[in-house]
């Protein structure tokens, strides 16, 4: 798409007005998606996007442009215009490119573009059948398959030239249970940075039944009580609490300019002793994994919090300059139209000492949040919120009846200090994370944890 | 760029009819940080999608590559996608029809001097910071200008083009006192630079952030509430899918089977008006080439009309309402409202507050993508605002949730304000007064 020689000339142009660093991100992405509604394939769409993003640094200033008009003349003109917003007497040389050959850490055994469309659709049909046969009250089943194959090449003025090939596939199951006027939906969305072999060992029928069961259970749930209470958050997607309550506030995007509650807290205790949290972009075939990040630096395993002590932020190249530290392989972007910034990859709490049973048994009264939905955070205040898709009351050490419409809110800094039990059943789950550099795949995860006190919002009145 | 070529290839490959949607965008933005332009960005982006009928089945595919080979590959993918399509829905492309002229392009915005804008934003940043010693940072101070051109062509002779341009200014700031940090955020979308008033911008964002300092929490319980216009429009926007005919047909909307019935209180009328002058979501025609028109969706509480695309309209034996839109060439056609709003009435906002002996004004809600279930319309959301006693604001409130069922809530509206305000997605509402809502706090 872009020759090495052309990339070199573009970088020369980019720094011609005094930039001290420039980078090119060239991307080609093929996407396909199929949707099945109540047994029929209703939507099929596929296509290709291709483009280039160029950025130039001058000190702490960064300028960016992107285009999919890819002839050299247009690109030169665009980069020339961009370089006009930089002005300095400094001049650097573009170093000769040395292509880094990376050995993939994320093997792709059945490349997604080589898999017949009918095999992808067959997955949807299997799930659909299992779901519609599960129970008469399952009235609507809407399942979707999507995958993307992305090739990126990154060049920079330090002589870096690195290519990465990424394949991601994901299944979205959704069931609606209905009885009279009552309705409830539930979903499961497994995905990986992997080829079609991801589905080889997956028990699709089991996943389908689990989805339906979740919807049916919640159909008869009563409204969640409200107020301050002890909350047990289950493993897997429950990790979204750490993602929102803390993860975003540890991204250099918030930290570098002093907008995070965790600024200047490295080496300090910010969570209770039982909390160790990691952001790990190296997990084999992990949904948020890569070989290199979107600046071409190797993805890394970064310990963010160790036994309650803040150890590291997630830092991209530009913010590393501002923060006077090394980048952590955390630069990510949705596609070539976005300038990369520090983002999470696969972020999770590590296993603790308790068992799931111990946590439930030692909780006299509270809420058991089994499946969480998404959430959001305001990094400058640390205030976060997220919703429970499936939740139950805990009474006298036992899980009792289901409750619906629960929202958990709090302040990240407070909540981290209130985690008082961590189980040993770590599980990761897949999500899409939206922030300033677009929507990107990210894993959340945790073992089951207990928060001693949290505000629960629902319309069911006070917890008796 | 020869879009006719794409239609010809589709025909040659056996398509009975075909439609192409092309869009190209230009965007320039910058951000000010500590009195300097800290980042600058510009982009040029284009792409297209083709929908075509092969043997009665519709296929779709997209690309950003305008070469002949890419055209061929795109048609092949489209044909393959048609071959696996099992939908019984009938797809018929639009025939040429007269469309309303809606002004969405403002040539004078092209004359903008970026240096002047940079100075304006630097002044705003400085003045926000200098306004009050408790304001500790301006975390976001940015400006953007965008332009989009969109072409819809089909083999039945539709050949339509629209251009849209606008500018956006954003300021976010933080204030701190002995009780912690609070933040405020203001965004202004303009079609006319004269409306980007610096004084107003600085005053509003600084007054807001200072007024939020030292928030208190509330005891959980039921409280009378005023939902500020912006909050009501966010809720309406997140639940606007209930008016989507496709959702109604799939039984994924609470309005299924409710046509002609009372769904909201008598004082609620909801309108979708694509022809609104200077609306944030104004269109003369939709992305299928169907002319847009103004519709009353709910009249005095009675559900009158759903929003239709062409295919969903054929299913119900009615005409498309011109609400078939794509969010980009990558997406499928789906049904979206245009300028959708709750009609204002005569109660002033101040009057609502004065009439409240004890209650809450909700000025912000968060987590709409998760804390709200479009299927049931139940919601439970992080909220903040002010506590009111004897008609006066007593103190700011944060870290509470408000929870209700939207359909039940919209049947208990005590008063509808006269302060209609549109959000930047085109959804609008006046402030609403409710007899009570479940609040969770301490």
PDB file of N, CA, C and O in Angstrom, chain A residues 259-307:
ATOM      1  N   UNK A 259      -4.780  15.230  35.459  1.00  0.00           N
ATOM      2  CA  UNK A 259      -6.234  15.166  35.594  1.00  0.00           C
ATOM      3  C   UNK A 259      -6.747  13.898  36.258  1.00  0.00           C
ATOM      4  O   UNK A 259      -7.936  13.619  36.200  1.00  0.00           O
ATOM      5  N   UNK A 260      -5.860  13.103  36.844  1.00  0.00           N
ATOM      6  CA  UNK A 260      -6.325  11.869  37.463  1.00  0.00           C
ATOM      7  C   UNK A 260      -6.157  11.933  38.967  1.00  0.00           C
ATOM      8  O   UNK A 260      -5.216  12.548  39.476  1.00  0.00           O
ATOM      9  N   UNK A 261      -7.070  11.266  39.677  1.00  0.00           N
ATOM     10  CA  UNK A 261      -6.971  11.214  41.141  1.00  0.00           C
ATOM     11  C   UNK A 261      -5.722  10.451  41.582  1.00  0.00           C
ATOM     12  O   UNK A 261      -5.317  10.549  42.726  1.00  0.00           O
ATOM     13  N   UNK A 262      -5.111   9.683  40.656  1.00  0.00           N
ATOM     14  CA  UNK A 262      -3.943   8.885  41.037  1.00  0.00           C
ATOM     15  C   UNK A 262      -2.608   9.537  40.637  1.00  0.00           C
ATOM     16  O   UNK A 262      -1.563   8.907  40.680  1.00  0.00           O
ATOM     17  N   UNK A 263      -2.642  10.816  40.262  1.00  0.00           N
ATOM     18  CA  UNK A 263      -1.412  11.525  39.906  1.00  0.00           C
ATOM     19  C   UNK A 263      -0.474  11.596  41.095  1.00  0.00           C
ATOM     20  O   UNK A 263      -0.907  11.850  42.216  1.00  0.00           O
ATOM     21  N   UNK A 264       0.805  11.385  40.825  1.00  0.00           N
ATOM     22  CA  UNK A 264       1.807  11.541  41.882  1.00  0.00           C
ATOM     23  C   UNK A 264       1.707  10.513  42.989  1.00  0.00           C
ATOM     24  O   UNK A 264       2.225  10.709  44.078  1.00  0.00           O
ATOM     25  N   UNK A 265       1.025   9.397  42.725  1.00  0.00           N
ATOM     26  CA  UNK A 265       0.833   8.409  43.785  1.00  0.00           C
ATOM     27  C   UNK A 265       1.689   7.157  43.604  1.00  0.00           C
ATOM     28  O   UNK A 265       1.472   6.168  44.308  1.00  0.00           O
ATOM     29  N   UNK A 266       2.649   7.169  42.659  1.00  0.00           N
ATOM     30  CA  UNK A 266       3.492   5.980  42.455  1.00  0.00           C
ATOM     31  C   UNK A 266       4.187   5.627  43.760  1.00  0.00           C
ATOM     32  O   UNK A 266       4.720   6.495  44.444  1.00  0.00           O
ATOM     33  N   UNK A 267       4.170   4.327  44.095  1.00  0.00           N
ATOM     34  CA  UNK A 267       4.812   3.883  45.335  1.00  0.00           C
ATOM     35  C   UNK A 267       3.924   4.030  46.557  1.00  0.00           C
ATOM     36  O   UNK A 267       4.270   3.594  47.644  1.00  0.00           O
ATOM     37  N   UNK A 268       2.747   4.666  46.364  1.00  0.00           N
ATOM     38  CA  UNK A 268       1.854   4.839  47.515  1.00  0.00           C
ATOM     39  C   UNK A 268       0.756   3.790  47.521  1.00  0.00           C
ATOM     40  O   UNK A 268       0.416   3.206  46.502  1.00  0.00           O
ATOM     41  N   UNK A 269       0.172   3.615  48.691  1.00  0.00           N
ATOM     42  CA  UNK A 269      -0.903   2.646  48.829  1.00  0.00           C
ATOM     43  C   UNK A 269      -2.193   3.276  48.304  1.00  0.00           C
ATOM     44  O   UNK A 269      -2.626   4.312  48.813  1.00  0.00           O
ATOM     45  N   UNK A 270      -2.766   2.685  47.270  1.00  0.00           N
ATOM     46  CA  UNK A 270      -4.023   3.245  46.738  1.00  0.00           C
ATOM     47  C   UNK A 270      -5.145   2.229  46.812  1.00  0.00           C
ATOM     48  O   UNK A 270      -6.294   2.541  46.510  1.00  0.00           O
ATOM     49  N   UNK A 271      -4.817   0.973  47.170  1.00  0.00           N
ATOM     50  CA  UNK A 271      -5.859  -0.063  47.239  1.00  0.00           C
ATOM     51  C   UNK A 271      -5.582  -0.921  48.463  1.00  0.00           C
ATOM     52  O   UNK A 271      -4.492  -0.839  49.049  1.00  0.00           O
ATOM     53  N   UNK A 272      -6.559  -1.736  48.836  1.00  0.00           N
ATOM     54  CA  UNK A 272      -6.311  -2.580  49.995  1.00  0.00           C
ATOM     55  C   UNK A 272      -5.272  -3.647  49.638  1.00  0.00           C
ATOM     56  O   UNK A 272      -5.019  -3.924  48.470  1.00  0.00           O
ATOM     57  N   UNK A 273      -4.673  -4.242  50.670  1.00  0.00           N
ATOM     58  CA  UNK A 273      -3.527  -5.143  50.470  1.00  0.00           C
ATOM     59  C   UNK A 273      -3.829  -6.327  49.552  1.00  0.00           C
ATOM     60  O   UNK A 273      -2.936  -6.850  48.893  1.00  0.00           O
ATOM     61  N   UNK A 274      -5.073  -6.758  49.516  1.00  0.00           N
ATOM     62  CA  UNK A 274      -5.386  -7.948  48.720  1.00  0.00           C
ATOM     63  C   UNK A 274      -5.517  -7.662  47.221  1.00  0.00           C
ATOM     64  O   UNK A 274      -5.862  -8.542  46.442  1.00  0.00           O
ATOM     65  N   UNK A 275      -5.239  -6.395  46.806  1.00  0.00           N
ATOM     66  CA  UNK A 275      -5.428  -6.037  45.399  1.00  0.00           C
ATOM     67  C   UNK A 275      -4.099  -5.986  44.637  1.00  0.00           C
ATOM     68  O   UNK A 275      -3.211  -5.216  44.980  1.00  0.00           O
ATOM     69  N   UNK A 276      -3.971  -6.845  43.627  1.00  0.00           N
ATOM     70  CA  UNK A 276      -2.870  -6.753  42.668  1.00  0.00           C
ATOM     71  C   UNK A 276      -3.518  -6.723  41.285  1.00  0.00           C
ATOM     72  O   UNK A 276      -4.354  -7.570  40.976  1.00  0.00           O
ATOM     73  N   UNK A 277      -3.142  -5.716  40.506  1.00  0.00           N
ATOM     74  CA  UNK A 277      -3.780  -5.540  39.198  1.00  0.00           C
ATOM     75  C   UNK A 277      -2.731  -5.451  38.105  1.00  0.00           C
ATOM     76  O   UNK A 277      -1.665  -4.862  38.298  1.00  0.00           O
ATOM     77  N   UNK A 278      -3.053  -6.040  36.968  1.00  0.00           N
ATOM     78  CA  UNK A 278      -2.105  -6.153  35.873  1.00  0.00           C
ATOM     79  C   UNK A 278      -2.766  -5.726  34.567  1.00  0.00           C
ATOM     80  O   UNK A 278      -3.956  -5.966  34.366  1.00  0.00           O
ATOM     81  N   UNK A 279      -2.001  -5.077  33.691  1.00  0.00           N
ATOM     82  CA  UNK A 279      -2.452  -4.869  32.314  1.00  0.00           C
ATOM     83  C   UNK A 279      -1.473  -5.647  31.452  1.00  0.00           C
ATOM     84  O   UNK A 279      -0.278  -5.363  31.445  1.00  0.00           O
ATOM     85  N   UNK A 280      -1.970  -6.650  30.746  1.00  0.00           N
ATOM     86  CA  UNK A 280      -1.077  -7.586  30.063  1.00  0.00           C
ATOM     87  C   UNK A 280      -1.462  -7.768  28.597  1.00  0.00           C
ATOM     88  O   UNK A 280      -2.385  -8.508  28.277  1.00  0.00           O
ATOM     89  N   UNK A 281      -0.719  -7.085  27.713  1.00  0.00           N
ATOM     90  CA  UNK A 281      -0.991  -7.182  26.272  1.00  0.00           C
ATOM     91  C   UNK A 281      -0.324  -8.384  25.633  1.00  0.00           C
ATOM     92  O   UNK A 281      -0.373  -8.544  24.418  1.00  0.00           O
ATOM     93  N   UNK A 282       0.315  -9.235  26.454  1.00  0.00           N
ATOM     94  CA  UNK A 282       1.058 -10.376  25.886  1.00  0.00           C
ATOM     95  C   UNK A 282       0.308 -11.700  26.026  1.00  0.00           C
ATOM     96  O   UNK A 282       0.816 -12.731  25.585  1.00  0.00           O
ATOM     97  N   UNK A 283      -0.858 -11.706  26.658  1.00  0.00           N
ATOM     98  CA  UNK A 283      -1.586 -12.966  26.848  1.00  0.00           C
ATOM     99  C   UNK A 283      -1.834 -13.627  25.485  1.00  0.00           C
ATOM    100  O   UNK A 283      -2.359 -12.989  24.561  1.00  0.00           O
ATOM    101  N   UNK A 284      -1.459 -14.875  25.358  1.00  0.00           N
ATOM    102  CA  UNK A 284      -1.545 -15.559  24.068  1.00  0.00           C
ATOM    103  C   UNK A 284      -2.992 -15.561  23.568  1.00  0.00           C
ATOM    104  O   UNK A 284      -3.902 -16.019  24.261  1.00  0.00           O
ATOM    105  N   UNK A 285      -3.177 -14.993  22.385  1.00  0.00           N
ATOM    106  CA  UNK A 285      -4.491 -14.916  21.747  1.00  0.00           C
ATOM    107  C   UNK A 285      -5.541 -14.134  22.551  1.00  0.00           C
ATOM    108  O   UNK A 285      -6.738 -14.244  22.295  1.00  0.00           O
ATOM    109  N   UNK A 286      -5.079 -13.330  23.503  1.00  0.00           N
ATOM    110  CA  UNK A 286      -6.020 -12.509  24.289  1.00  0.00           C
ATOM    111  C   UNK A 286      -6.705 -11.483  23.402  1.00  0.00           C
ATOM    112  O   UNK A 286      -6.100 -10.932  22.478  1.00  0.00           O
ATOM    113  N   UNK A 287      -7.947 -11.191  23.697  1.00  0.00           N
ATOM    114  CA  UNK A 287      -8.773 -10.255  22.914  1.00  0.00           C
ATOM    115  C   UNK A 287      -8.106  -8.890  22.769  1.00  0.00           C
ATOM    116  O   UNK A 287      -8.136  -8.281  21.708  1.00  0.00           O
ATOM    117  N   UNK A 288      -7.449  -8.417  23.812  1.00  0.00           N
ATOM    118  CA  UNK A 288      -6.808  -7.093  23.761  1.00  0.00           C
ATOM    119  C   UNK A 288      -5.310  -7.174  23.490  1.00  0.00           C
ATOM    120  O   UNK A 288      -4.607  -6.179  23.603  1.00  0.00           O
ATOM    121  N   UNK A 289      -4.820  -8.373  23.140  1.00  0.00           N
ATOM    122  CA  UNK A 289      -3.381  -8.568  22.936  1.00  0.00           C
ATOM    123  C   UNK A 289      -2.925  -8.133  21.552  1.00  0.00           C
ATOM    124  O   UNK A 289      -3.727  -8.020  20.621  1.00  0.00           O
ATOM    125  N   UNK A 290      -1.610  -7.942  21.427  1.00  0.00           N
ATOM    126  CA  UNK A 290      -0.996  -7.684  20.129  1.00  0.00           C
ATOM    127  C   UNK A 290       0.458  -8.085  20.230  1.00  0.00           C
ATOM    128  O   UNK A 290       0.941  -8.372  21.334  1.00  0.00           O
ATOM    129  N   UNK A 291       1.162  -8.127  19.114  1.00  0.00           N
ATOM    130  CA  UNK A 291       2.603  -8.340  19.185  1.00  0.00           C
ATOM    131  C   UNK A 291       3.286  -7.024  19.536  1.00  0.00           C
ATOM    132  O   UNK A 291       4.149  -6.974  20.387  1.00  0.00           O
ATOM    133  N   UNK A 292       2.850  -5.978  18.825  1.00  0.00           N
ATOM    134  CA  UNK A 292       3.352  -4.640  19.144  1.00  0.00           C
ATOM    135  C   UNK A 292       2.140  -3.729  19.337  1.00  0.00           C
ATOM    136  O   UNK A 292       1.043  -4.028  18.860  1.00  0.00           O
ATOM    137  N   UNK A 293       2.353  -2.623  20.028  1.00  0.00           N
ATOM    138  CA  UNK A 293       1.260  -1.667  20.182  1.00  0.00           C
ATOM    139  C   UNK A 293       1.176  -0.804  18.918  1.00  0.00           C
ATOM    140  O   UNK A 293       1.910  -1.045  17.951  1.00  0.00           O
ATOM    141  N   UNK A 294       0.314   0.204  18.896  1.00  0.00           N
ATOM    142  CA  UNK A 294       0.110   0.968  17.667  1.00  0.00           C
ATOM    143  C   UNK A 294       1.157   2.062  17.448  1.00  0.00           C
ATOM    144  O   UNK A 294       1.027   2.891  16.554  1.00  0.00           O
ATOM    145  N   UNK A 295       2.233   2.028  18.269  1.00  0.00           N
ATOM    146  CA  UNK A 295       3.418   2.841  17.997  1.00  0.00           C
ATOM    147  C   UNK A 295       4.575   1.926  17.621  1.00  0.00           C
ATOM    148  O   UNK A 295       5.712   2.372  17.483  1.00  0.00           O
ATOM    149  N   UNK A 296       4.295   0.622  17.547  1.00  0.00           N
ATOM    150  CA  UNK A 296       5.327  -0.336  17.148  1.00  0.00           C
ATOM    151  C   UNK A 296       6.194  -0.838  18.298  1.00  0.00           C
ATOM    152  O   UNK A 296       7.176  -1.541  18.068  1.00  0.00           O
ATOM    153  N   UNK A 297       5.844  -0.495  19.543  1.00  0.00           N
ATOM    154  CA  UNK A 297       6.605  -1.010  20.681  1.00  0.00           C
ATOM    155  C   UNK A 297       6.021  -2.348  21.120  1.00  0.00           C
ATOM    156  O   UNK A 297       4.800  -2.534  21.074  1.00  0.00           O
ATOM    157  N   UNK A 298       6.863  -3.280  21.582  1.00  0.00           N
ATOM    158  CA  UNK A 298       6.329  -4.590  21.978  1.00  0.00           C
ATOM    159  C   UNK A 298       5.282  -4.440  23.082  1.00  0.00           C
ATOM    160  O   UNK A 298       5.447  -3.631  23.996  1.00  0.00           O
ATOM    161  N   UNK A 299       4.193  -5.223  22.995  1.00  0.00           N
ATOM    162  CA  UNK A 299       3.196  -5.220  24.052  1.00  0.00           C
ATOM    163  C   UNK A 299       3.847  -5.825  25.290  1.00  0.00           C
ATOM    164  O   UNK A 299       4.713  -6.688  25.184  1.00  0.00           O
ATOM    165  N   UNK A 300       3.425  -5.373  26.461  1.00  0.00           N
ATOM    166  CA  UNK A 300       4.071  -5.808  27.695  1.00  0.00           C
ATOM    167  C   UNK A 300       3.065  -6.214  28.758  1.00  0.00           C
ATOM    168  O   UNK A 300       1.887  -5.942  28.658  1.00  0.00           O
ATOM    169  N   UNK A 301       3.639  -6.881  29.780  1.00  0.00           N
ATOM    170  CA  UNK A 301       2.841  -7.156  30.972  1.00  0.00           C
ATOM    171  C   UNK A 301       3.243  -6.104  31.990  1.00  0.00           C
ATOM    172  O   UNK A 301       4.403  -6.062  32.423  1.00  0.00           O
ATOM    173  N   UNK A 302       2.322  -5.217  32.346  1.00  0.00           N
ATOM    174  CA  UNK A 302       2.621  -4.148  33.292  1.00  0.00           C
ATOM    175  C   UNK A 302       1.857  -4.378  34.585  1.00  0.00           C
ATOM    176  O   UNK A 302       0.622  -4.445  34.574  1.00  0.00           O
ATOM    177  N   UNK A 303       2.588  -4.498  35.693  1.00  0.00           N
ATOM    178  CA  UNK A 303       1.912  -4.592  36.990  1.00  0.00           C
ATOM    179  C   UNK A 303       1.526  -3.175  37.387  1.00  0.00           C
ATOM    180  O   UNK A 303       2.391  -2.310  37.532  1.00  0.00           O
ATOM    181  N   UNK A 304       0.246  -2.927  37.525  1.00  0.00           N
ATOM    182  CA  UNK A 304      -0.221  -1.581  37.848  1.00  0.00           C
ATOM    183  C   UNK A 304      -0.242  -1.365  39.356  1.00  0.00           C
ATOM    184  O   UNK A 304       0.222  -0.348  39.862  1.00  0.00           O
ATOM    185  N   UNK A 305      -0.815  -2.350  40.056  1.00  0.00           N
ATOM    186  CA  UNK A 305      -0.923  -2.262  41.517  1.00  0.00           C
ATOM    187  C   UNK A 305      -0.444  -3.596  42.078  1.00  0.00           C
ATOM    188  O   UNK A 305      -0.858  -4.655  41.597  1.00  0.00           O
ATOM    189  N   UNK A 306       0.453  -3.554  43.073  1.00  0.00           N
ATOM    190  CA  UNK A 306       0.935  -4.789  43.689  1.00  0.00           C
ATOM    191  C   UNK A 306       0.663  -4.713  45.180  1.00  0.00           C
ATOM    192  O   UNK A 306       1.158  -3.808  45.865  1.00  0.00           O
ATOM    193  N   UNK A 307      -0.128  -5.647  45.673  1.00  0.00           N
ATOM    194  CA  UNK A 307      -0.515  -5.655  47.092  1.00  0.00           C
ATOM    195  C   UNK A 307      -0.935  -4.269  47.578  1.00  0.00           C
ATOM    196  O   UNK A 307      -0.532  -3.815  48.639  1.00  0.00           O
TER     197      UNK A 307
END
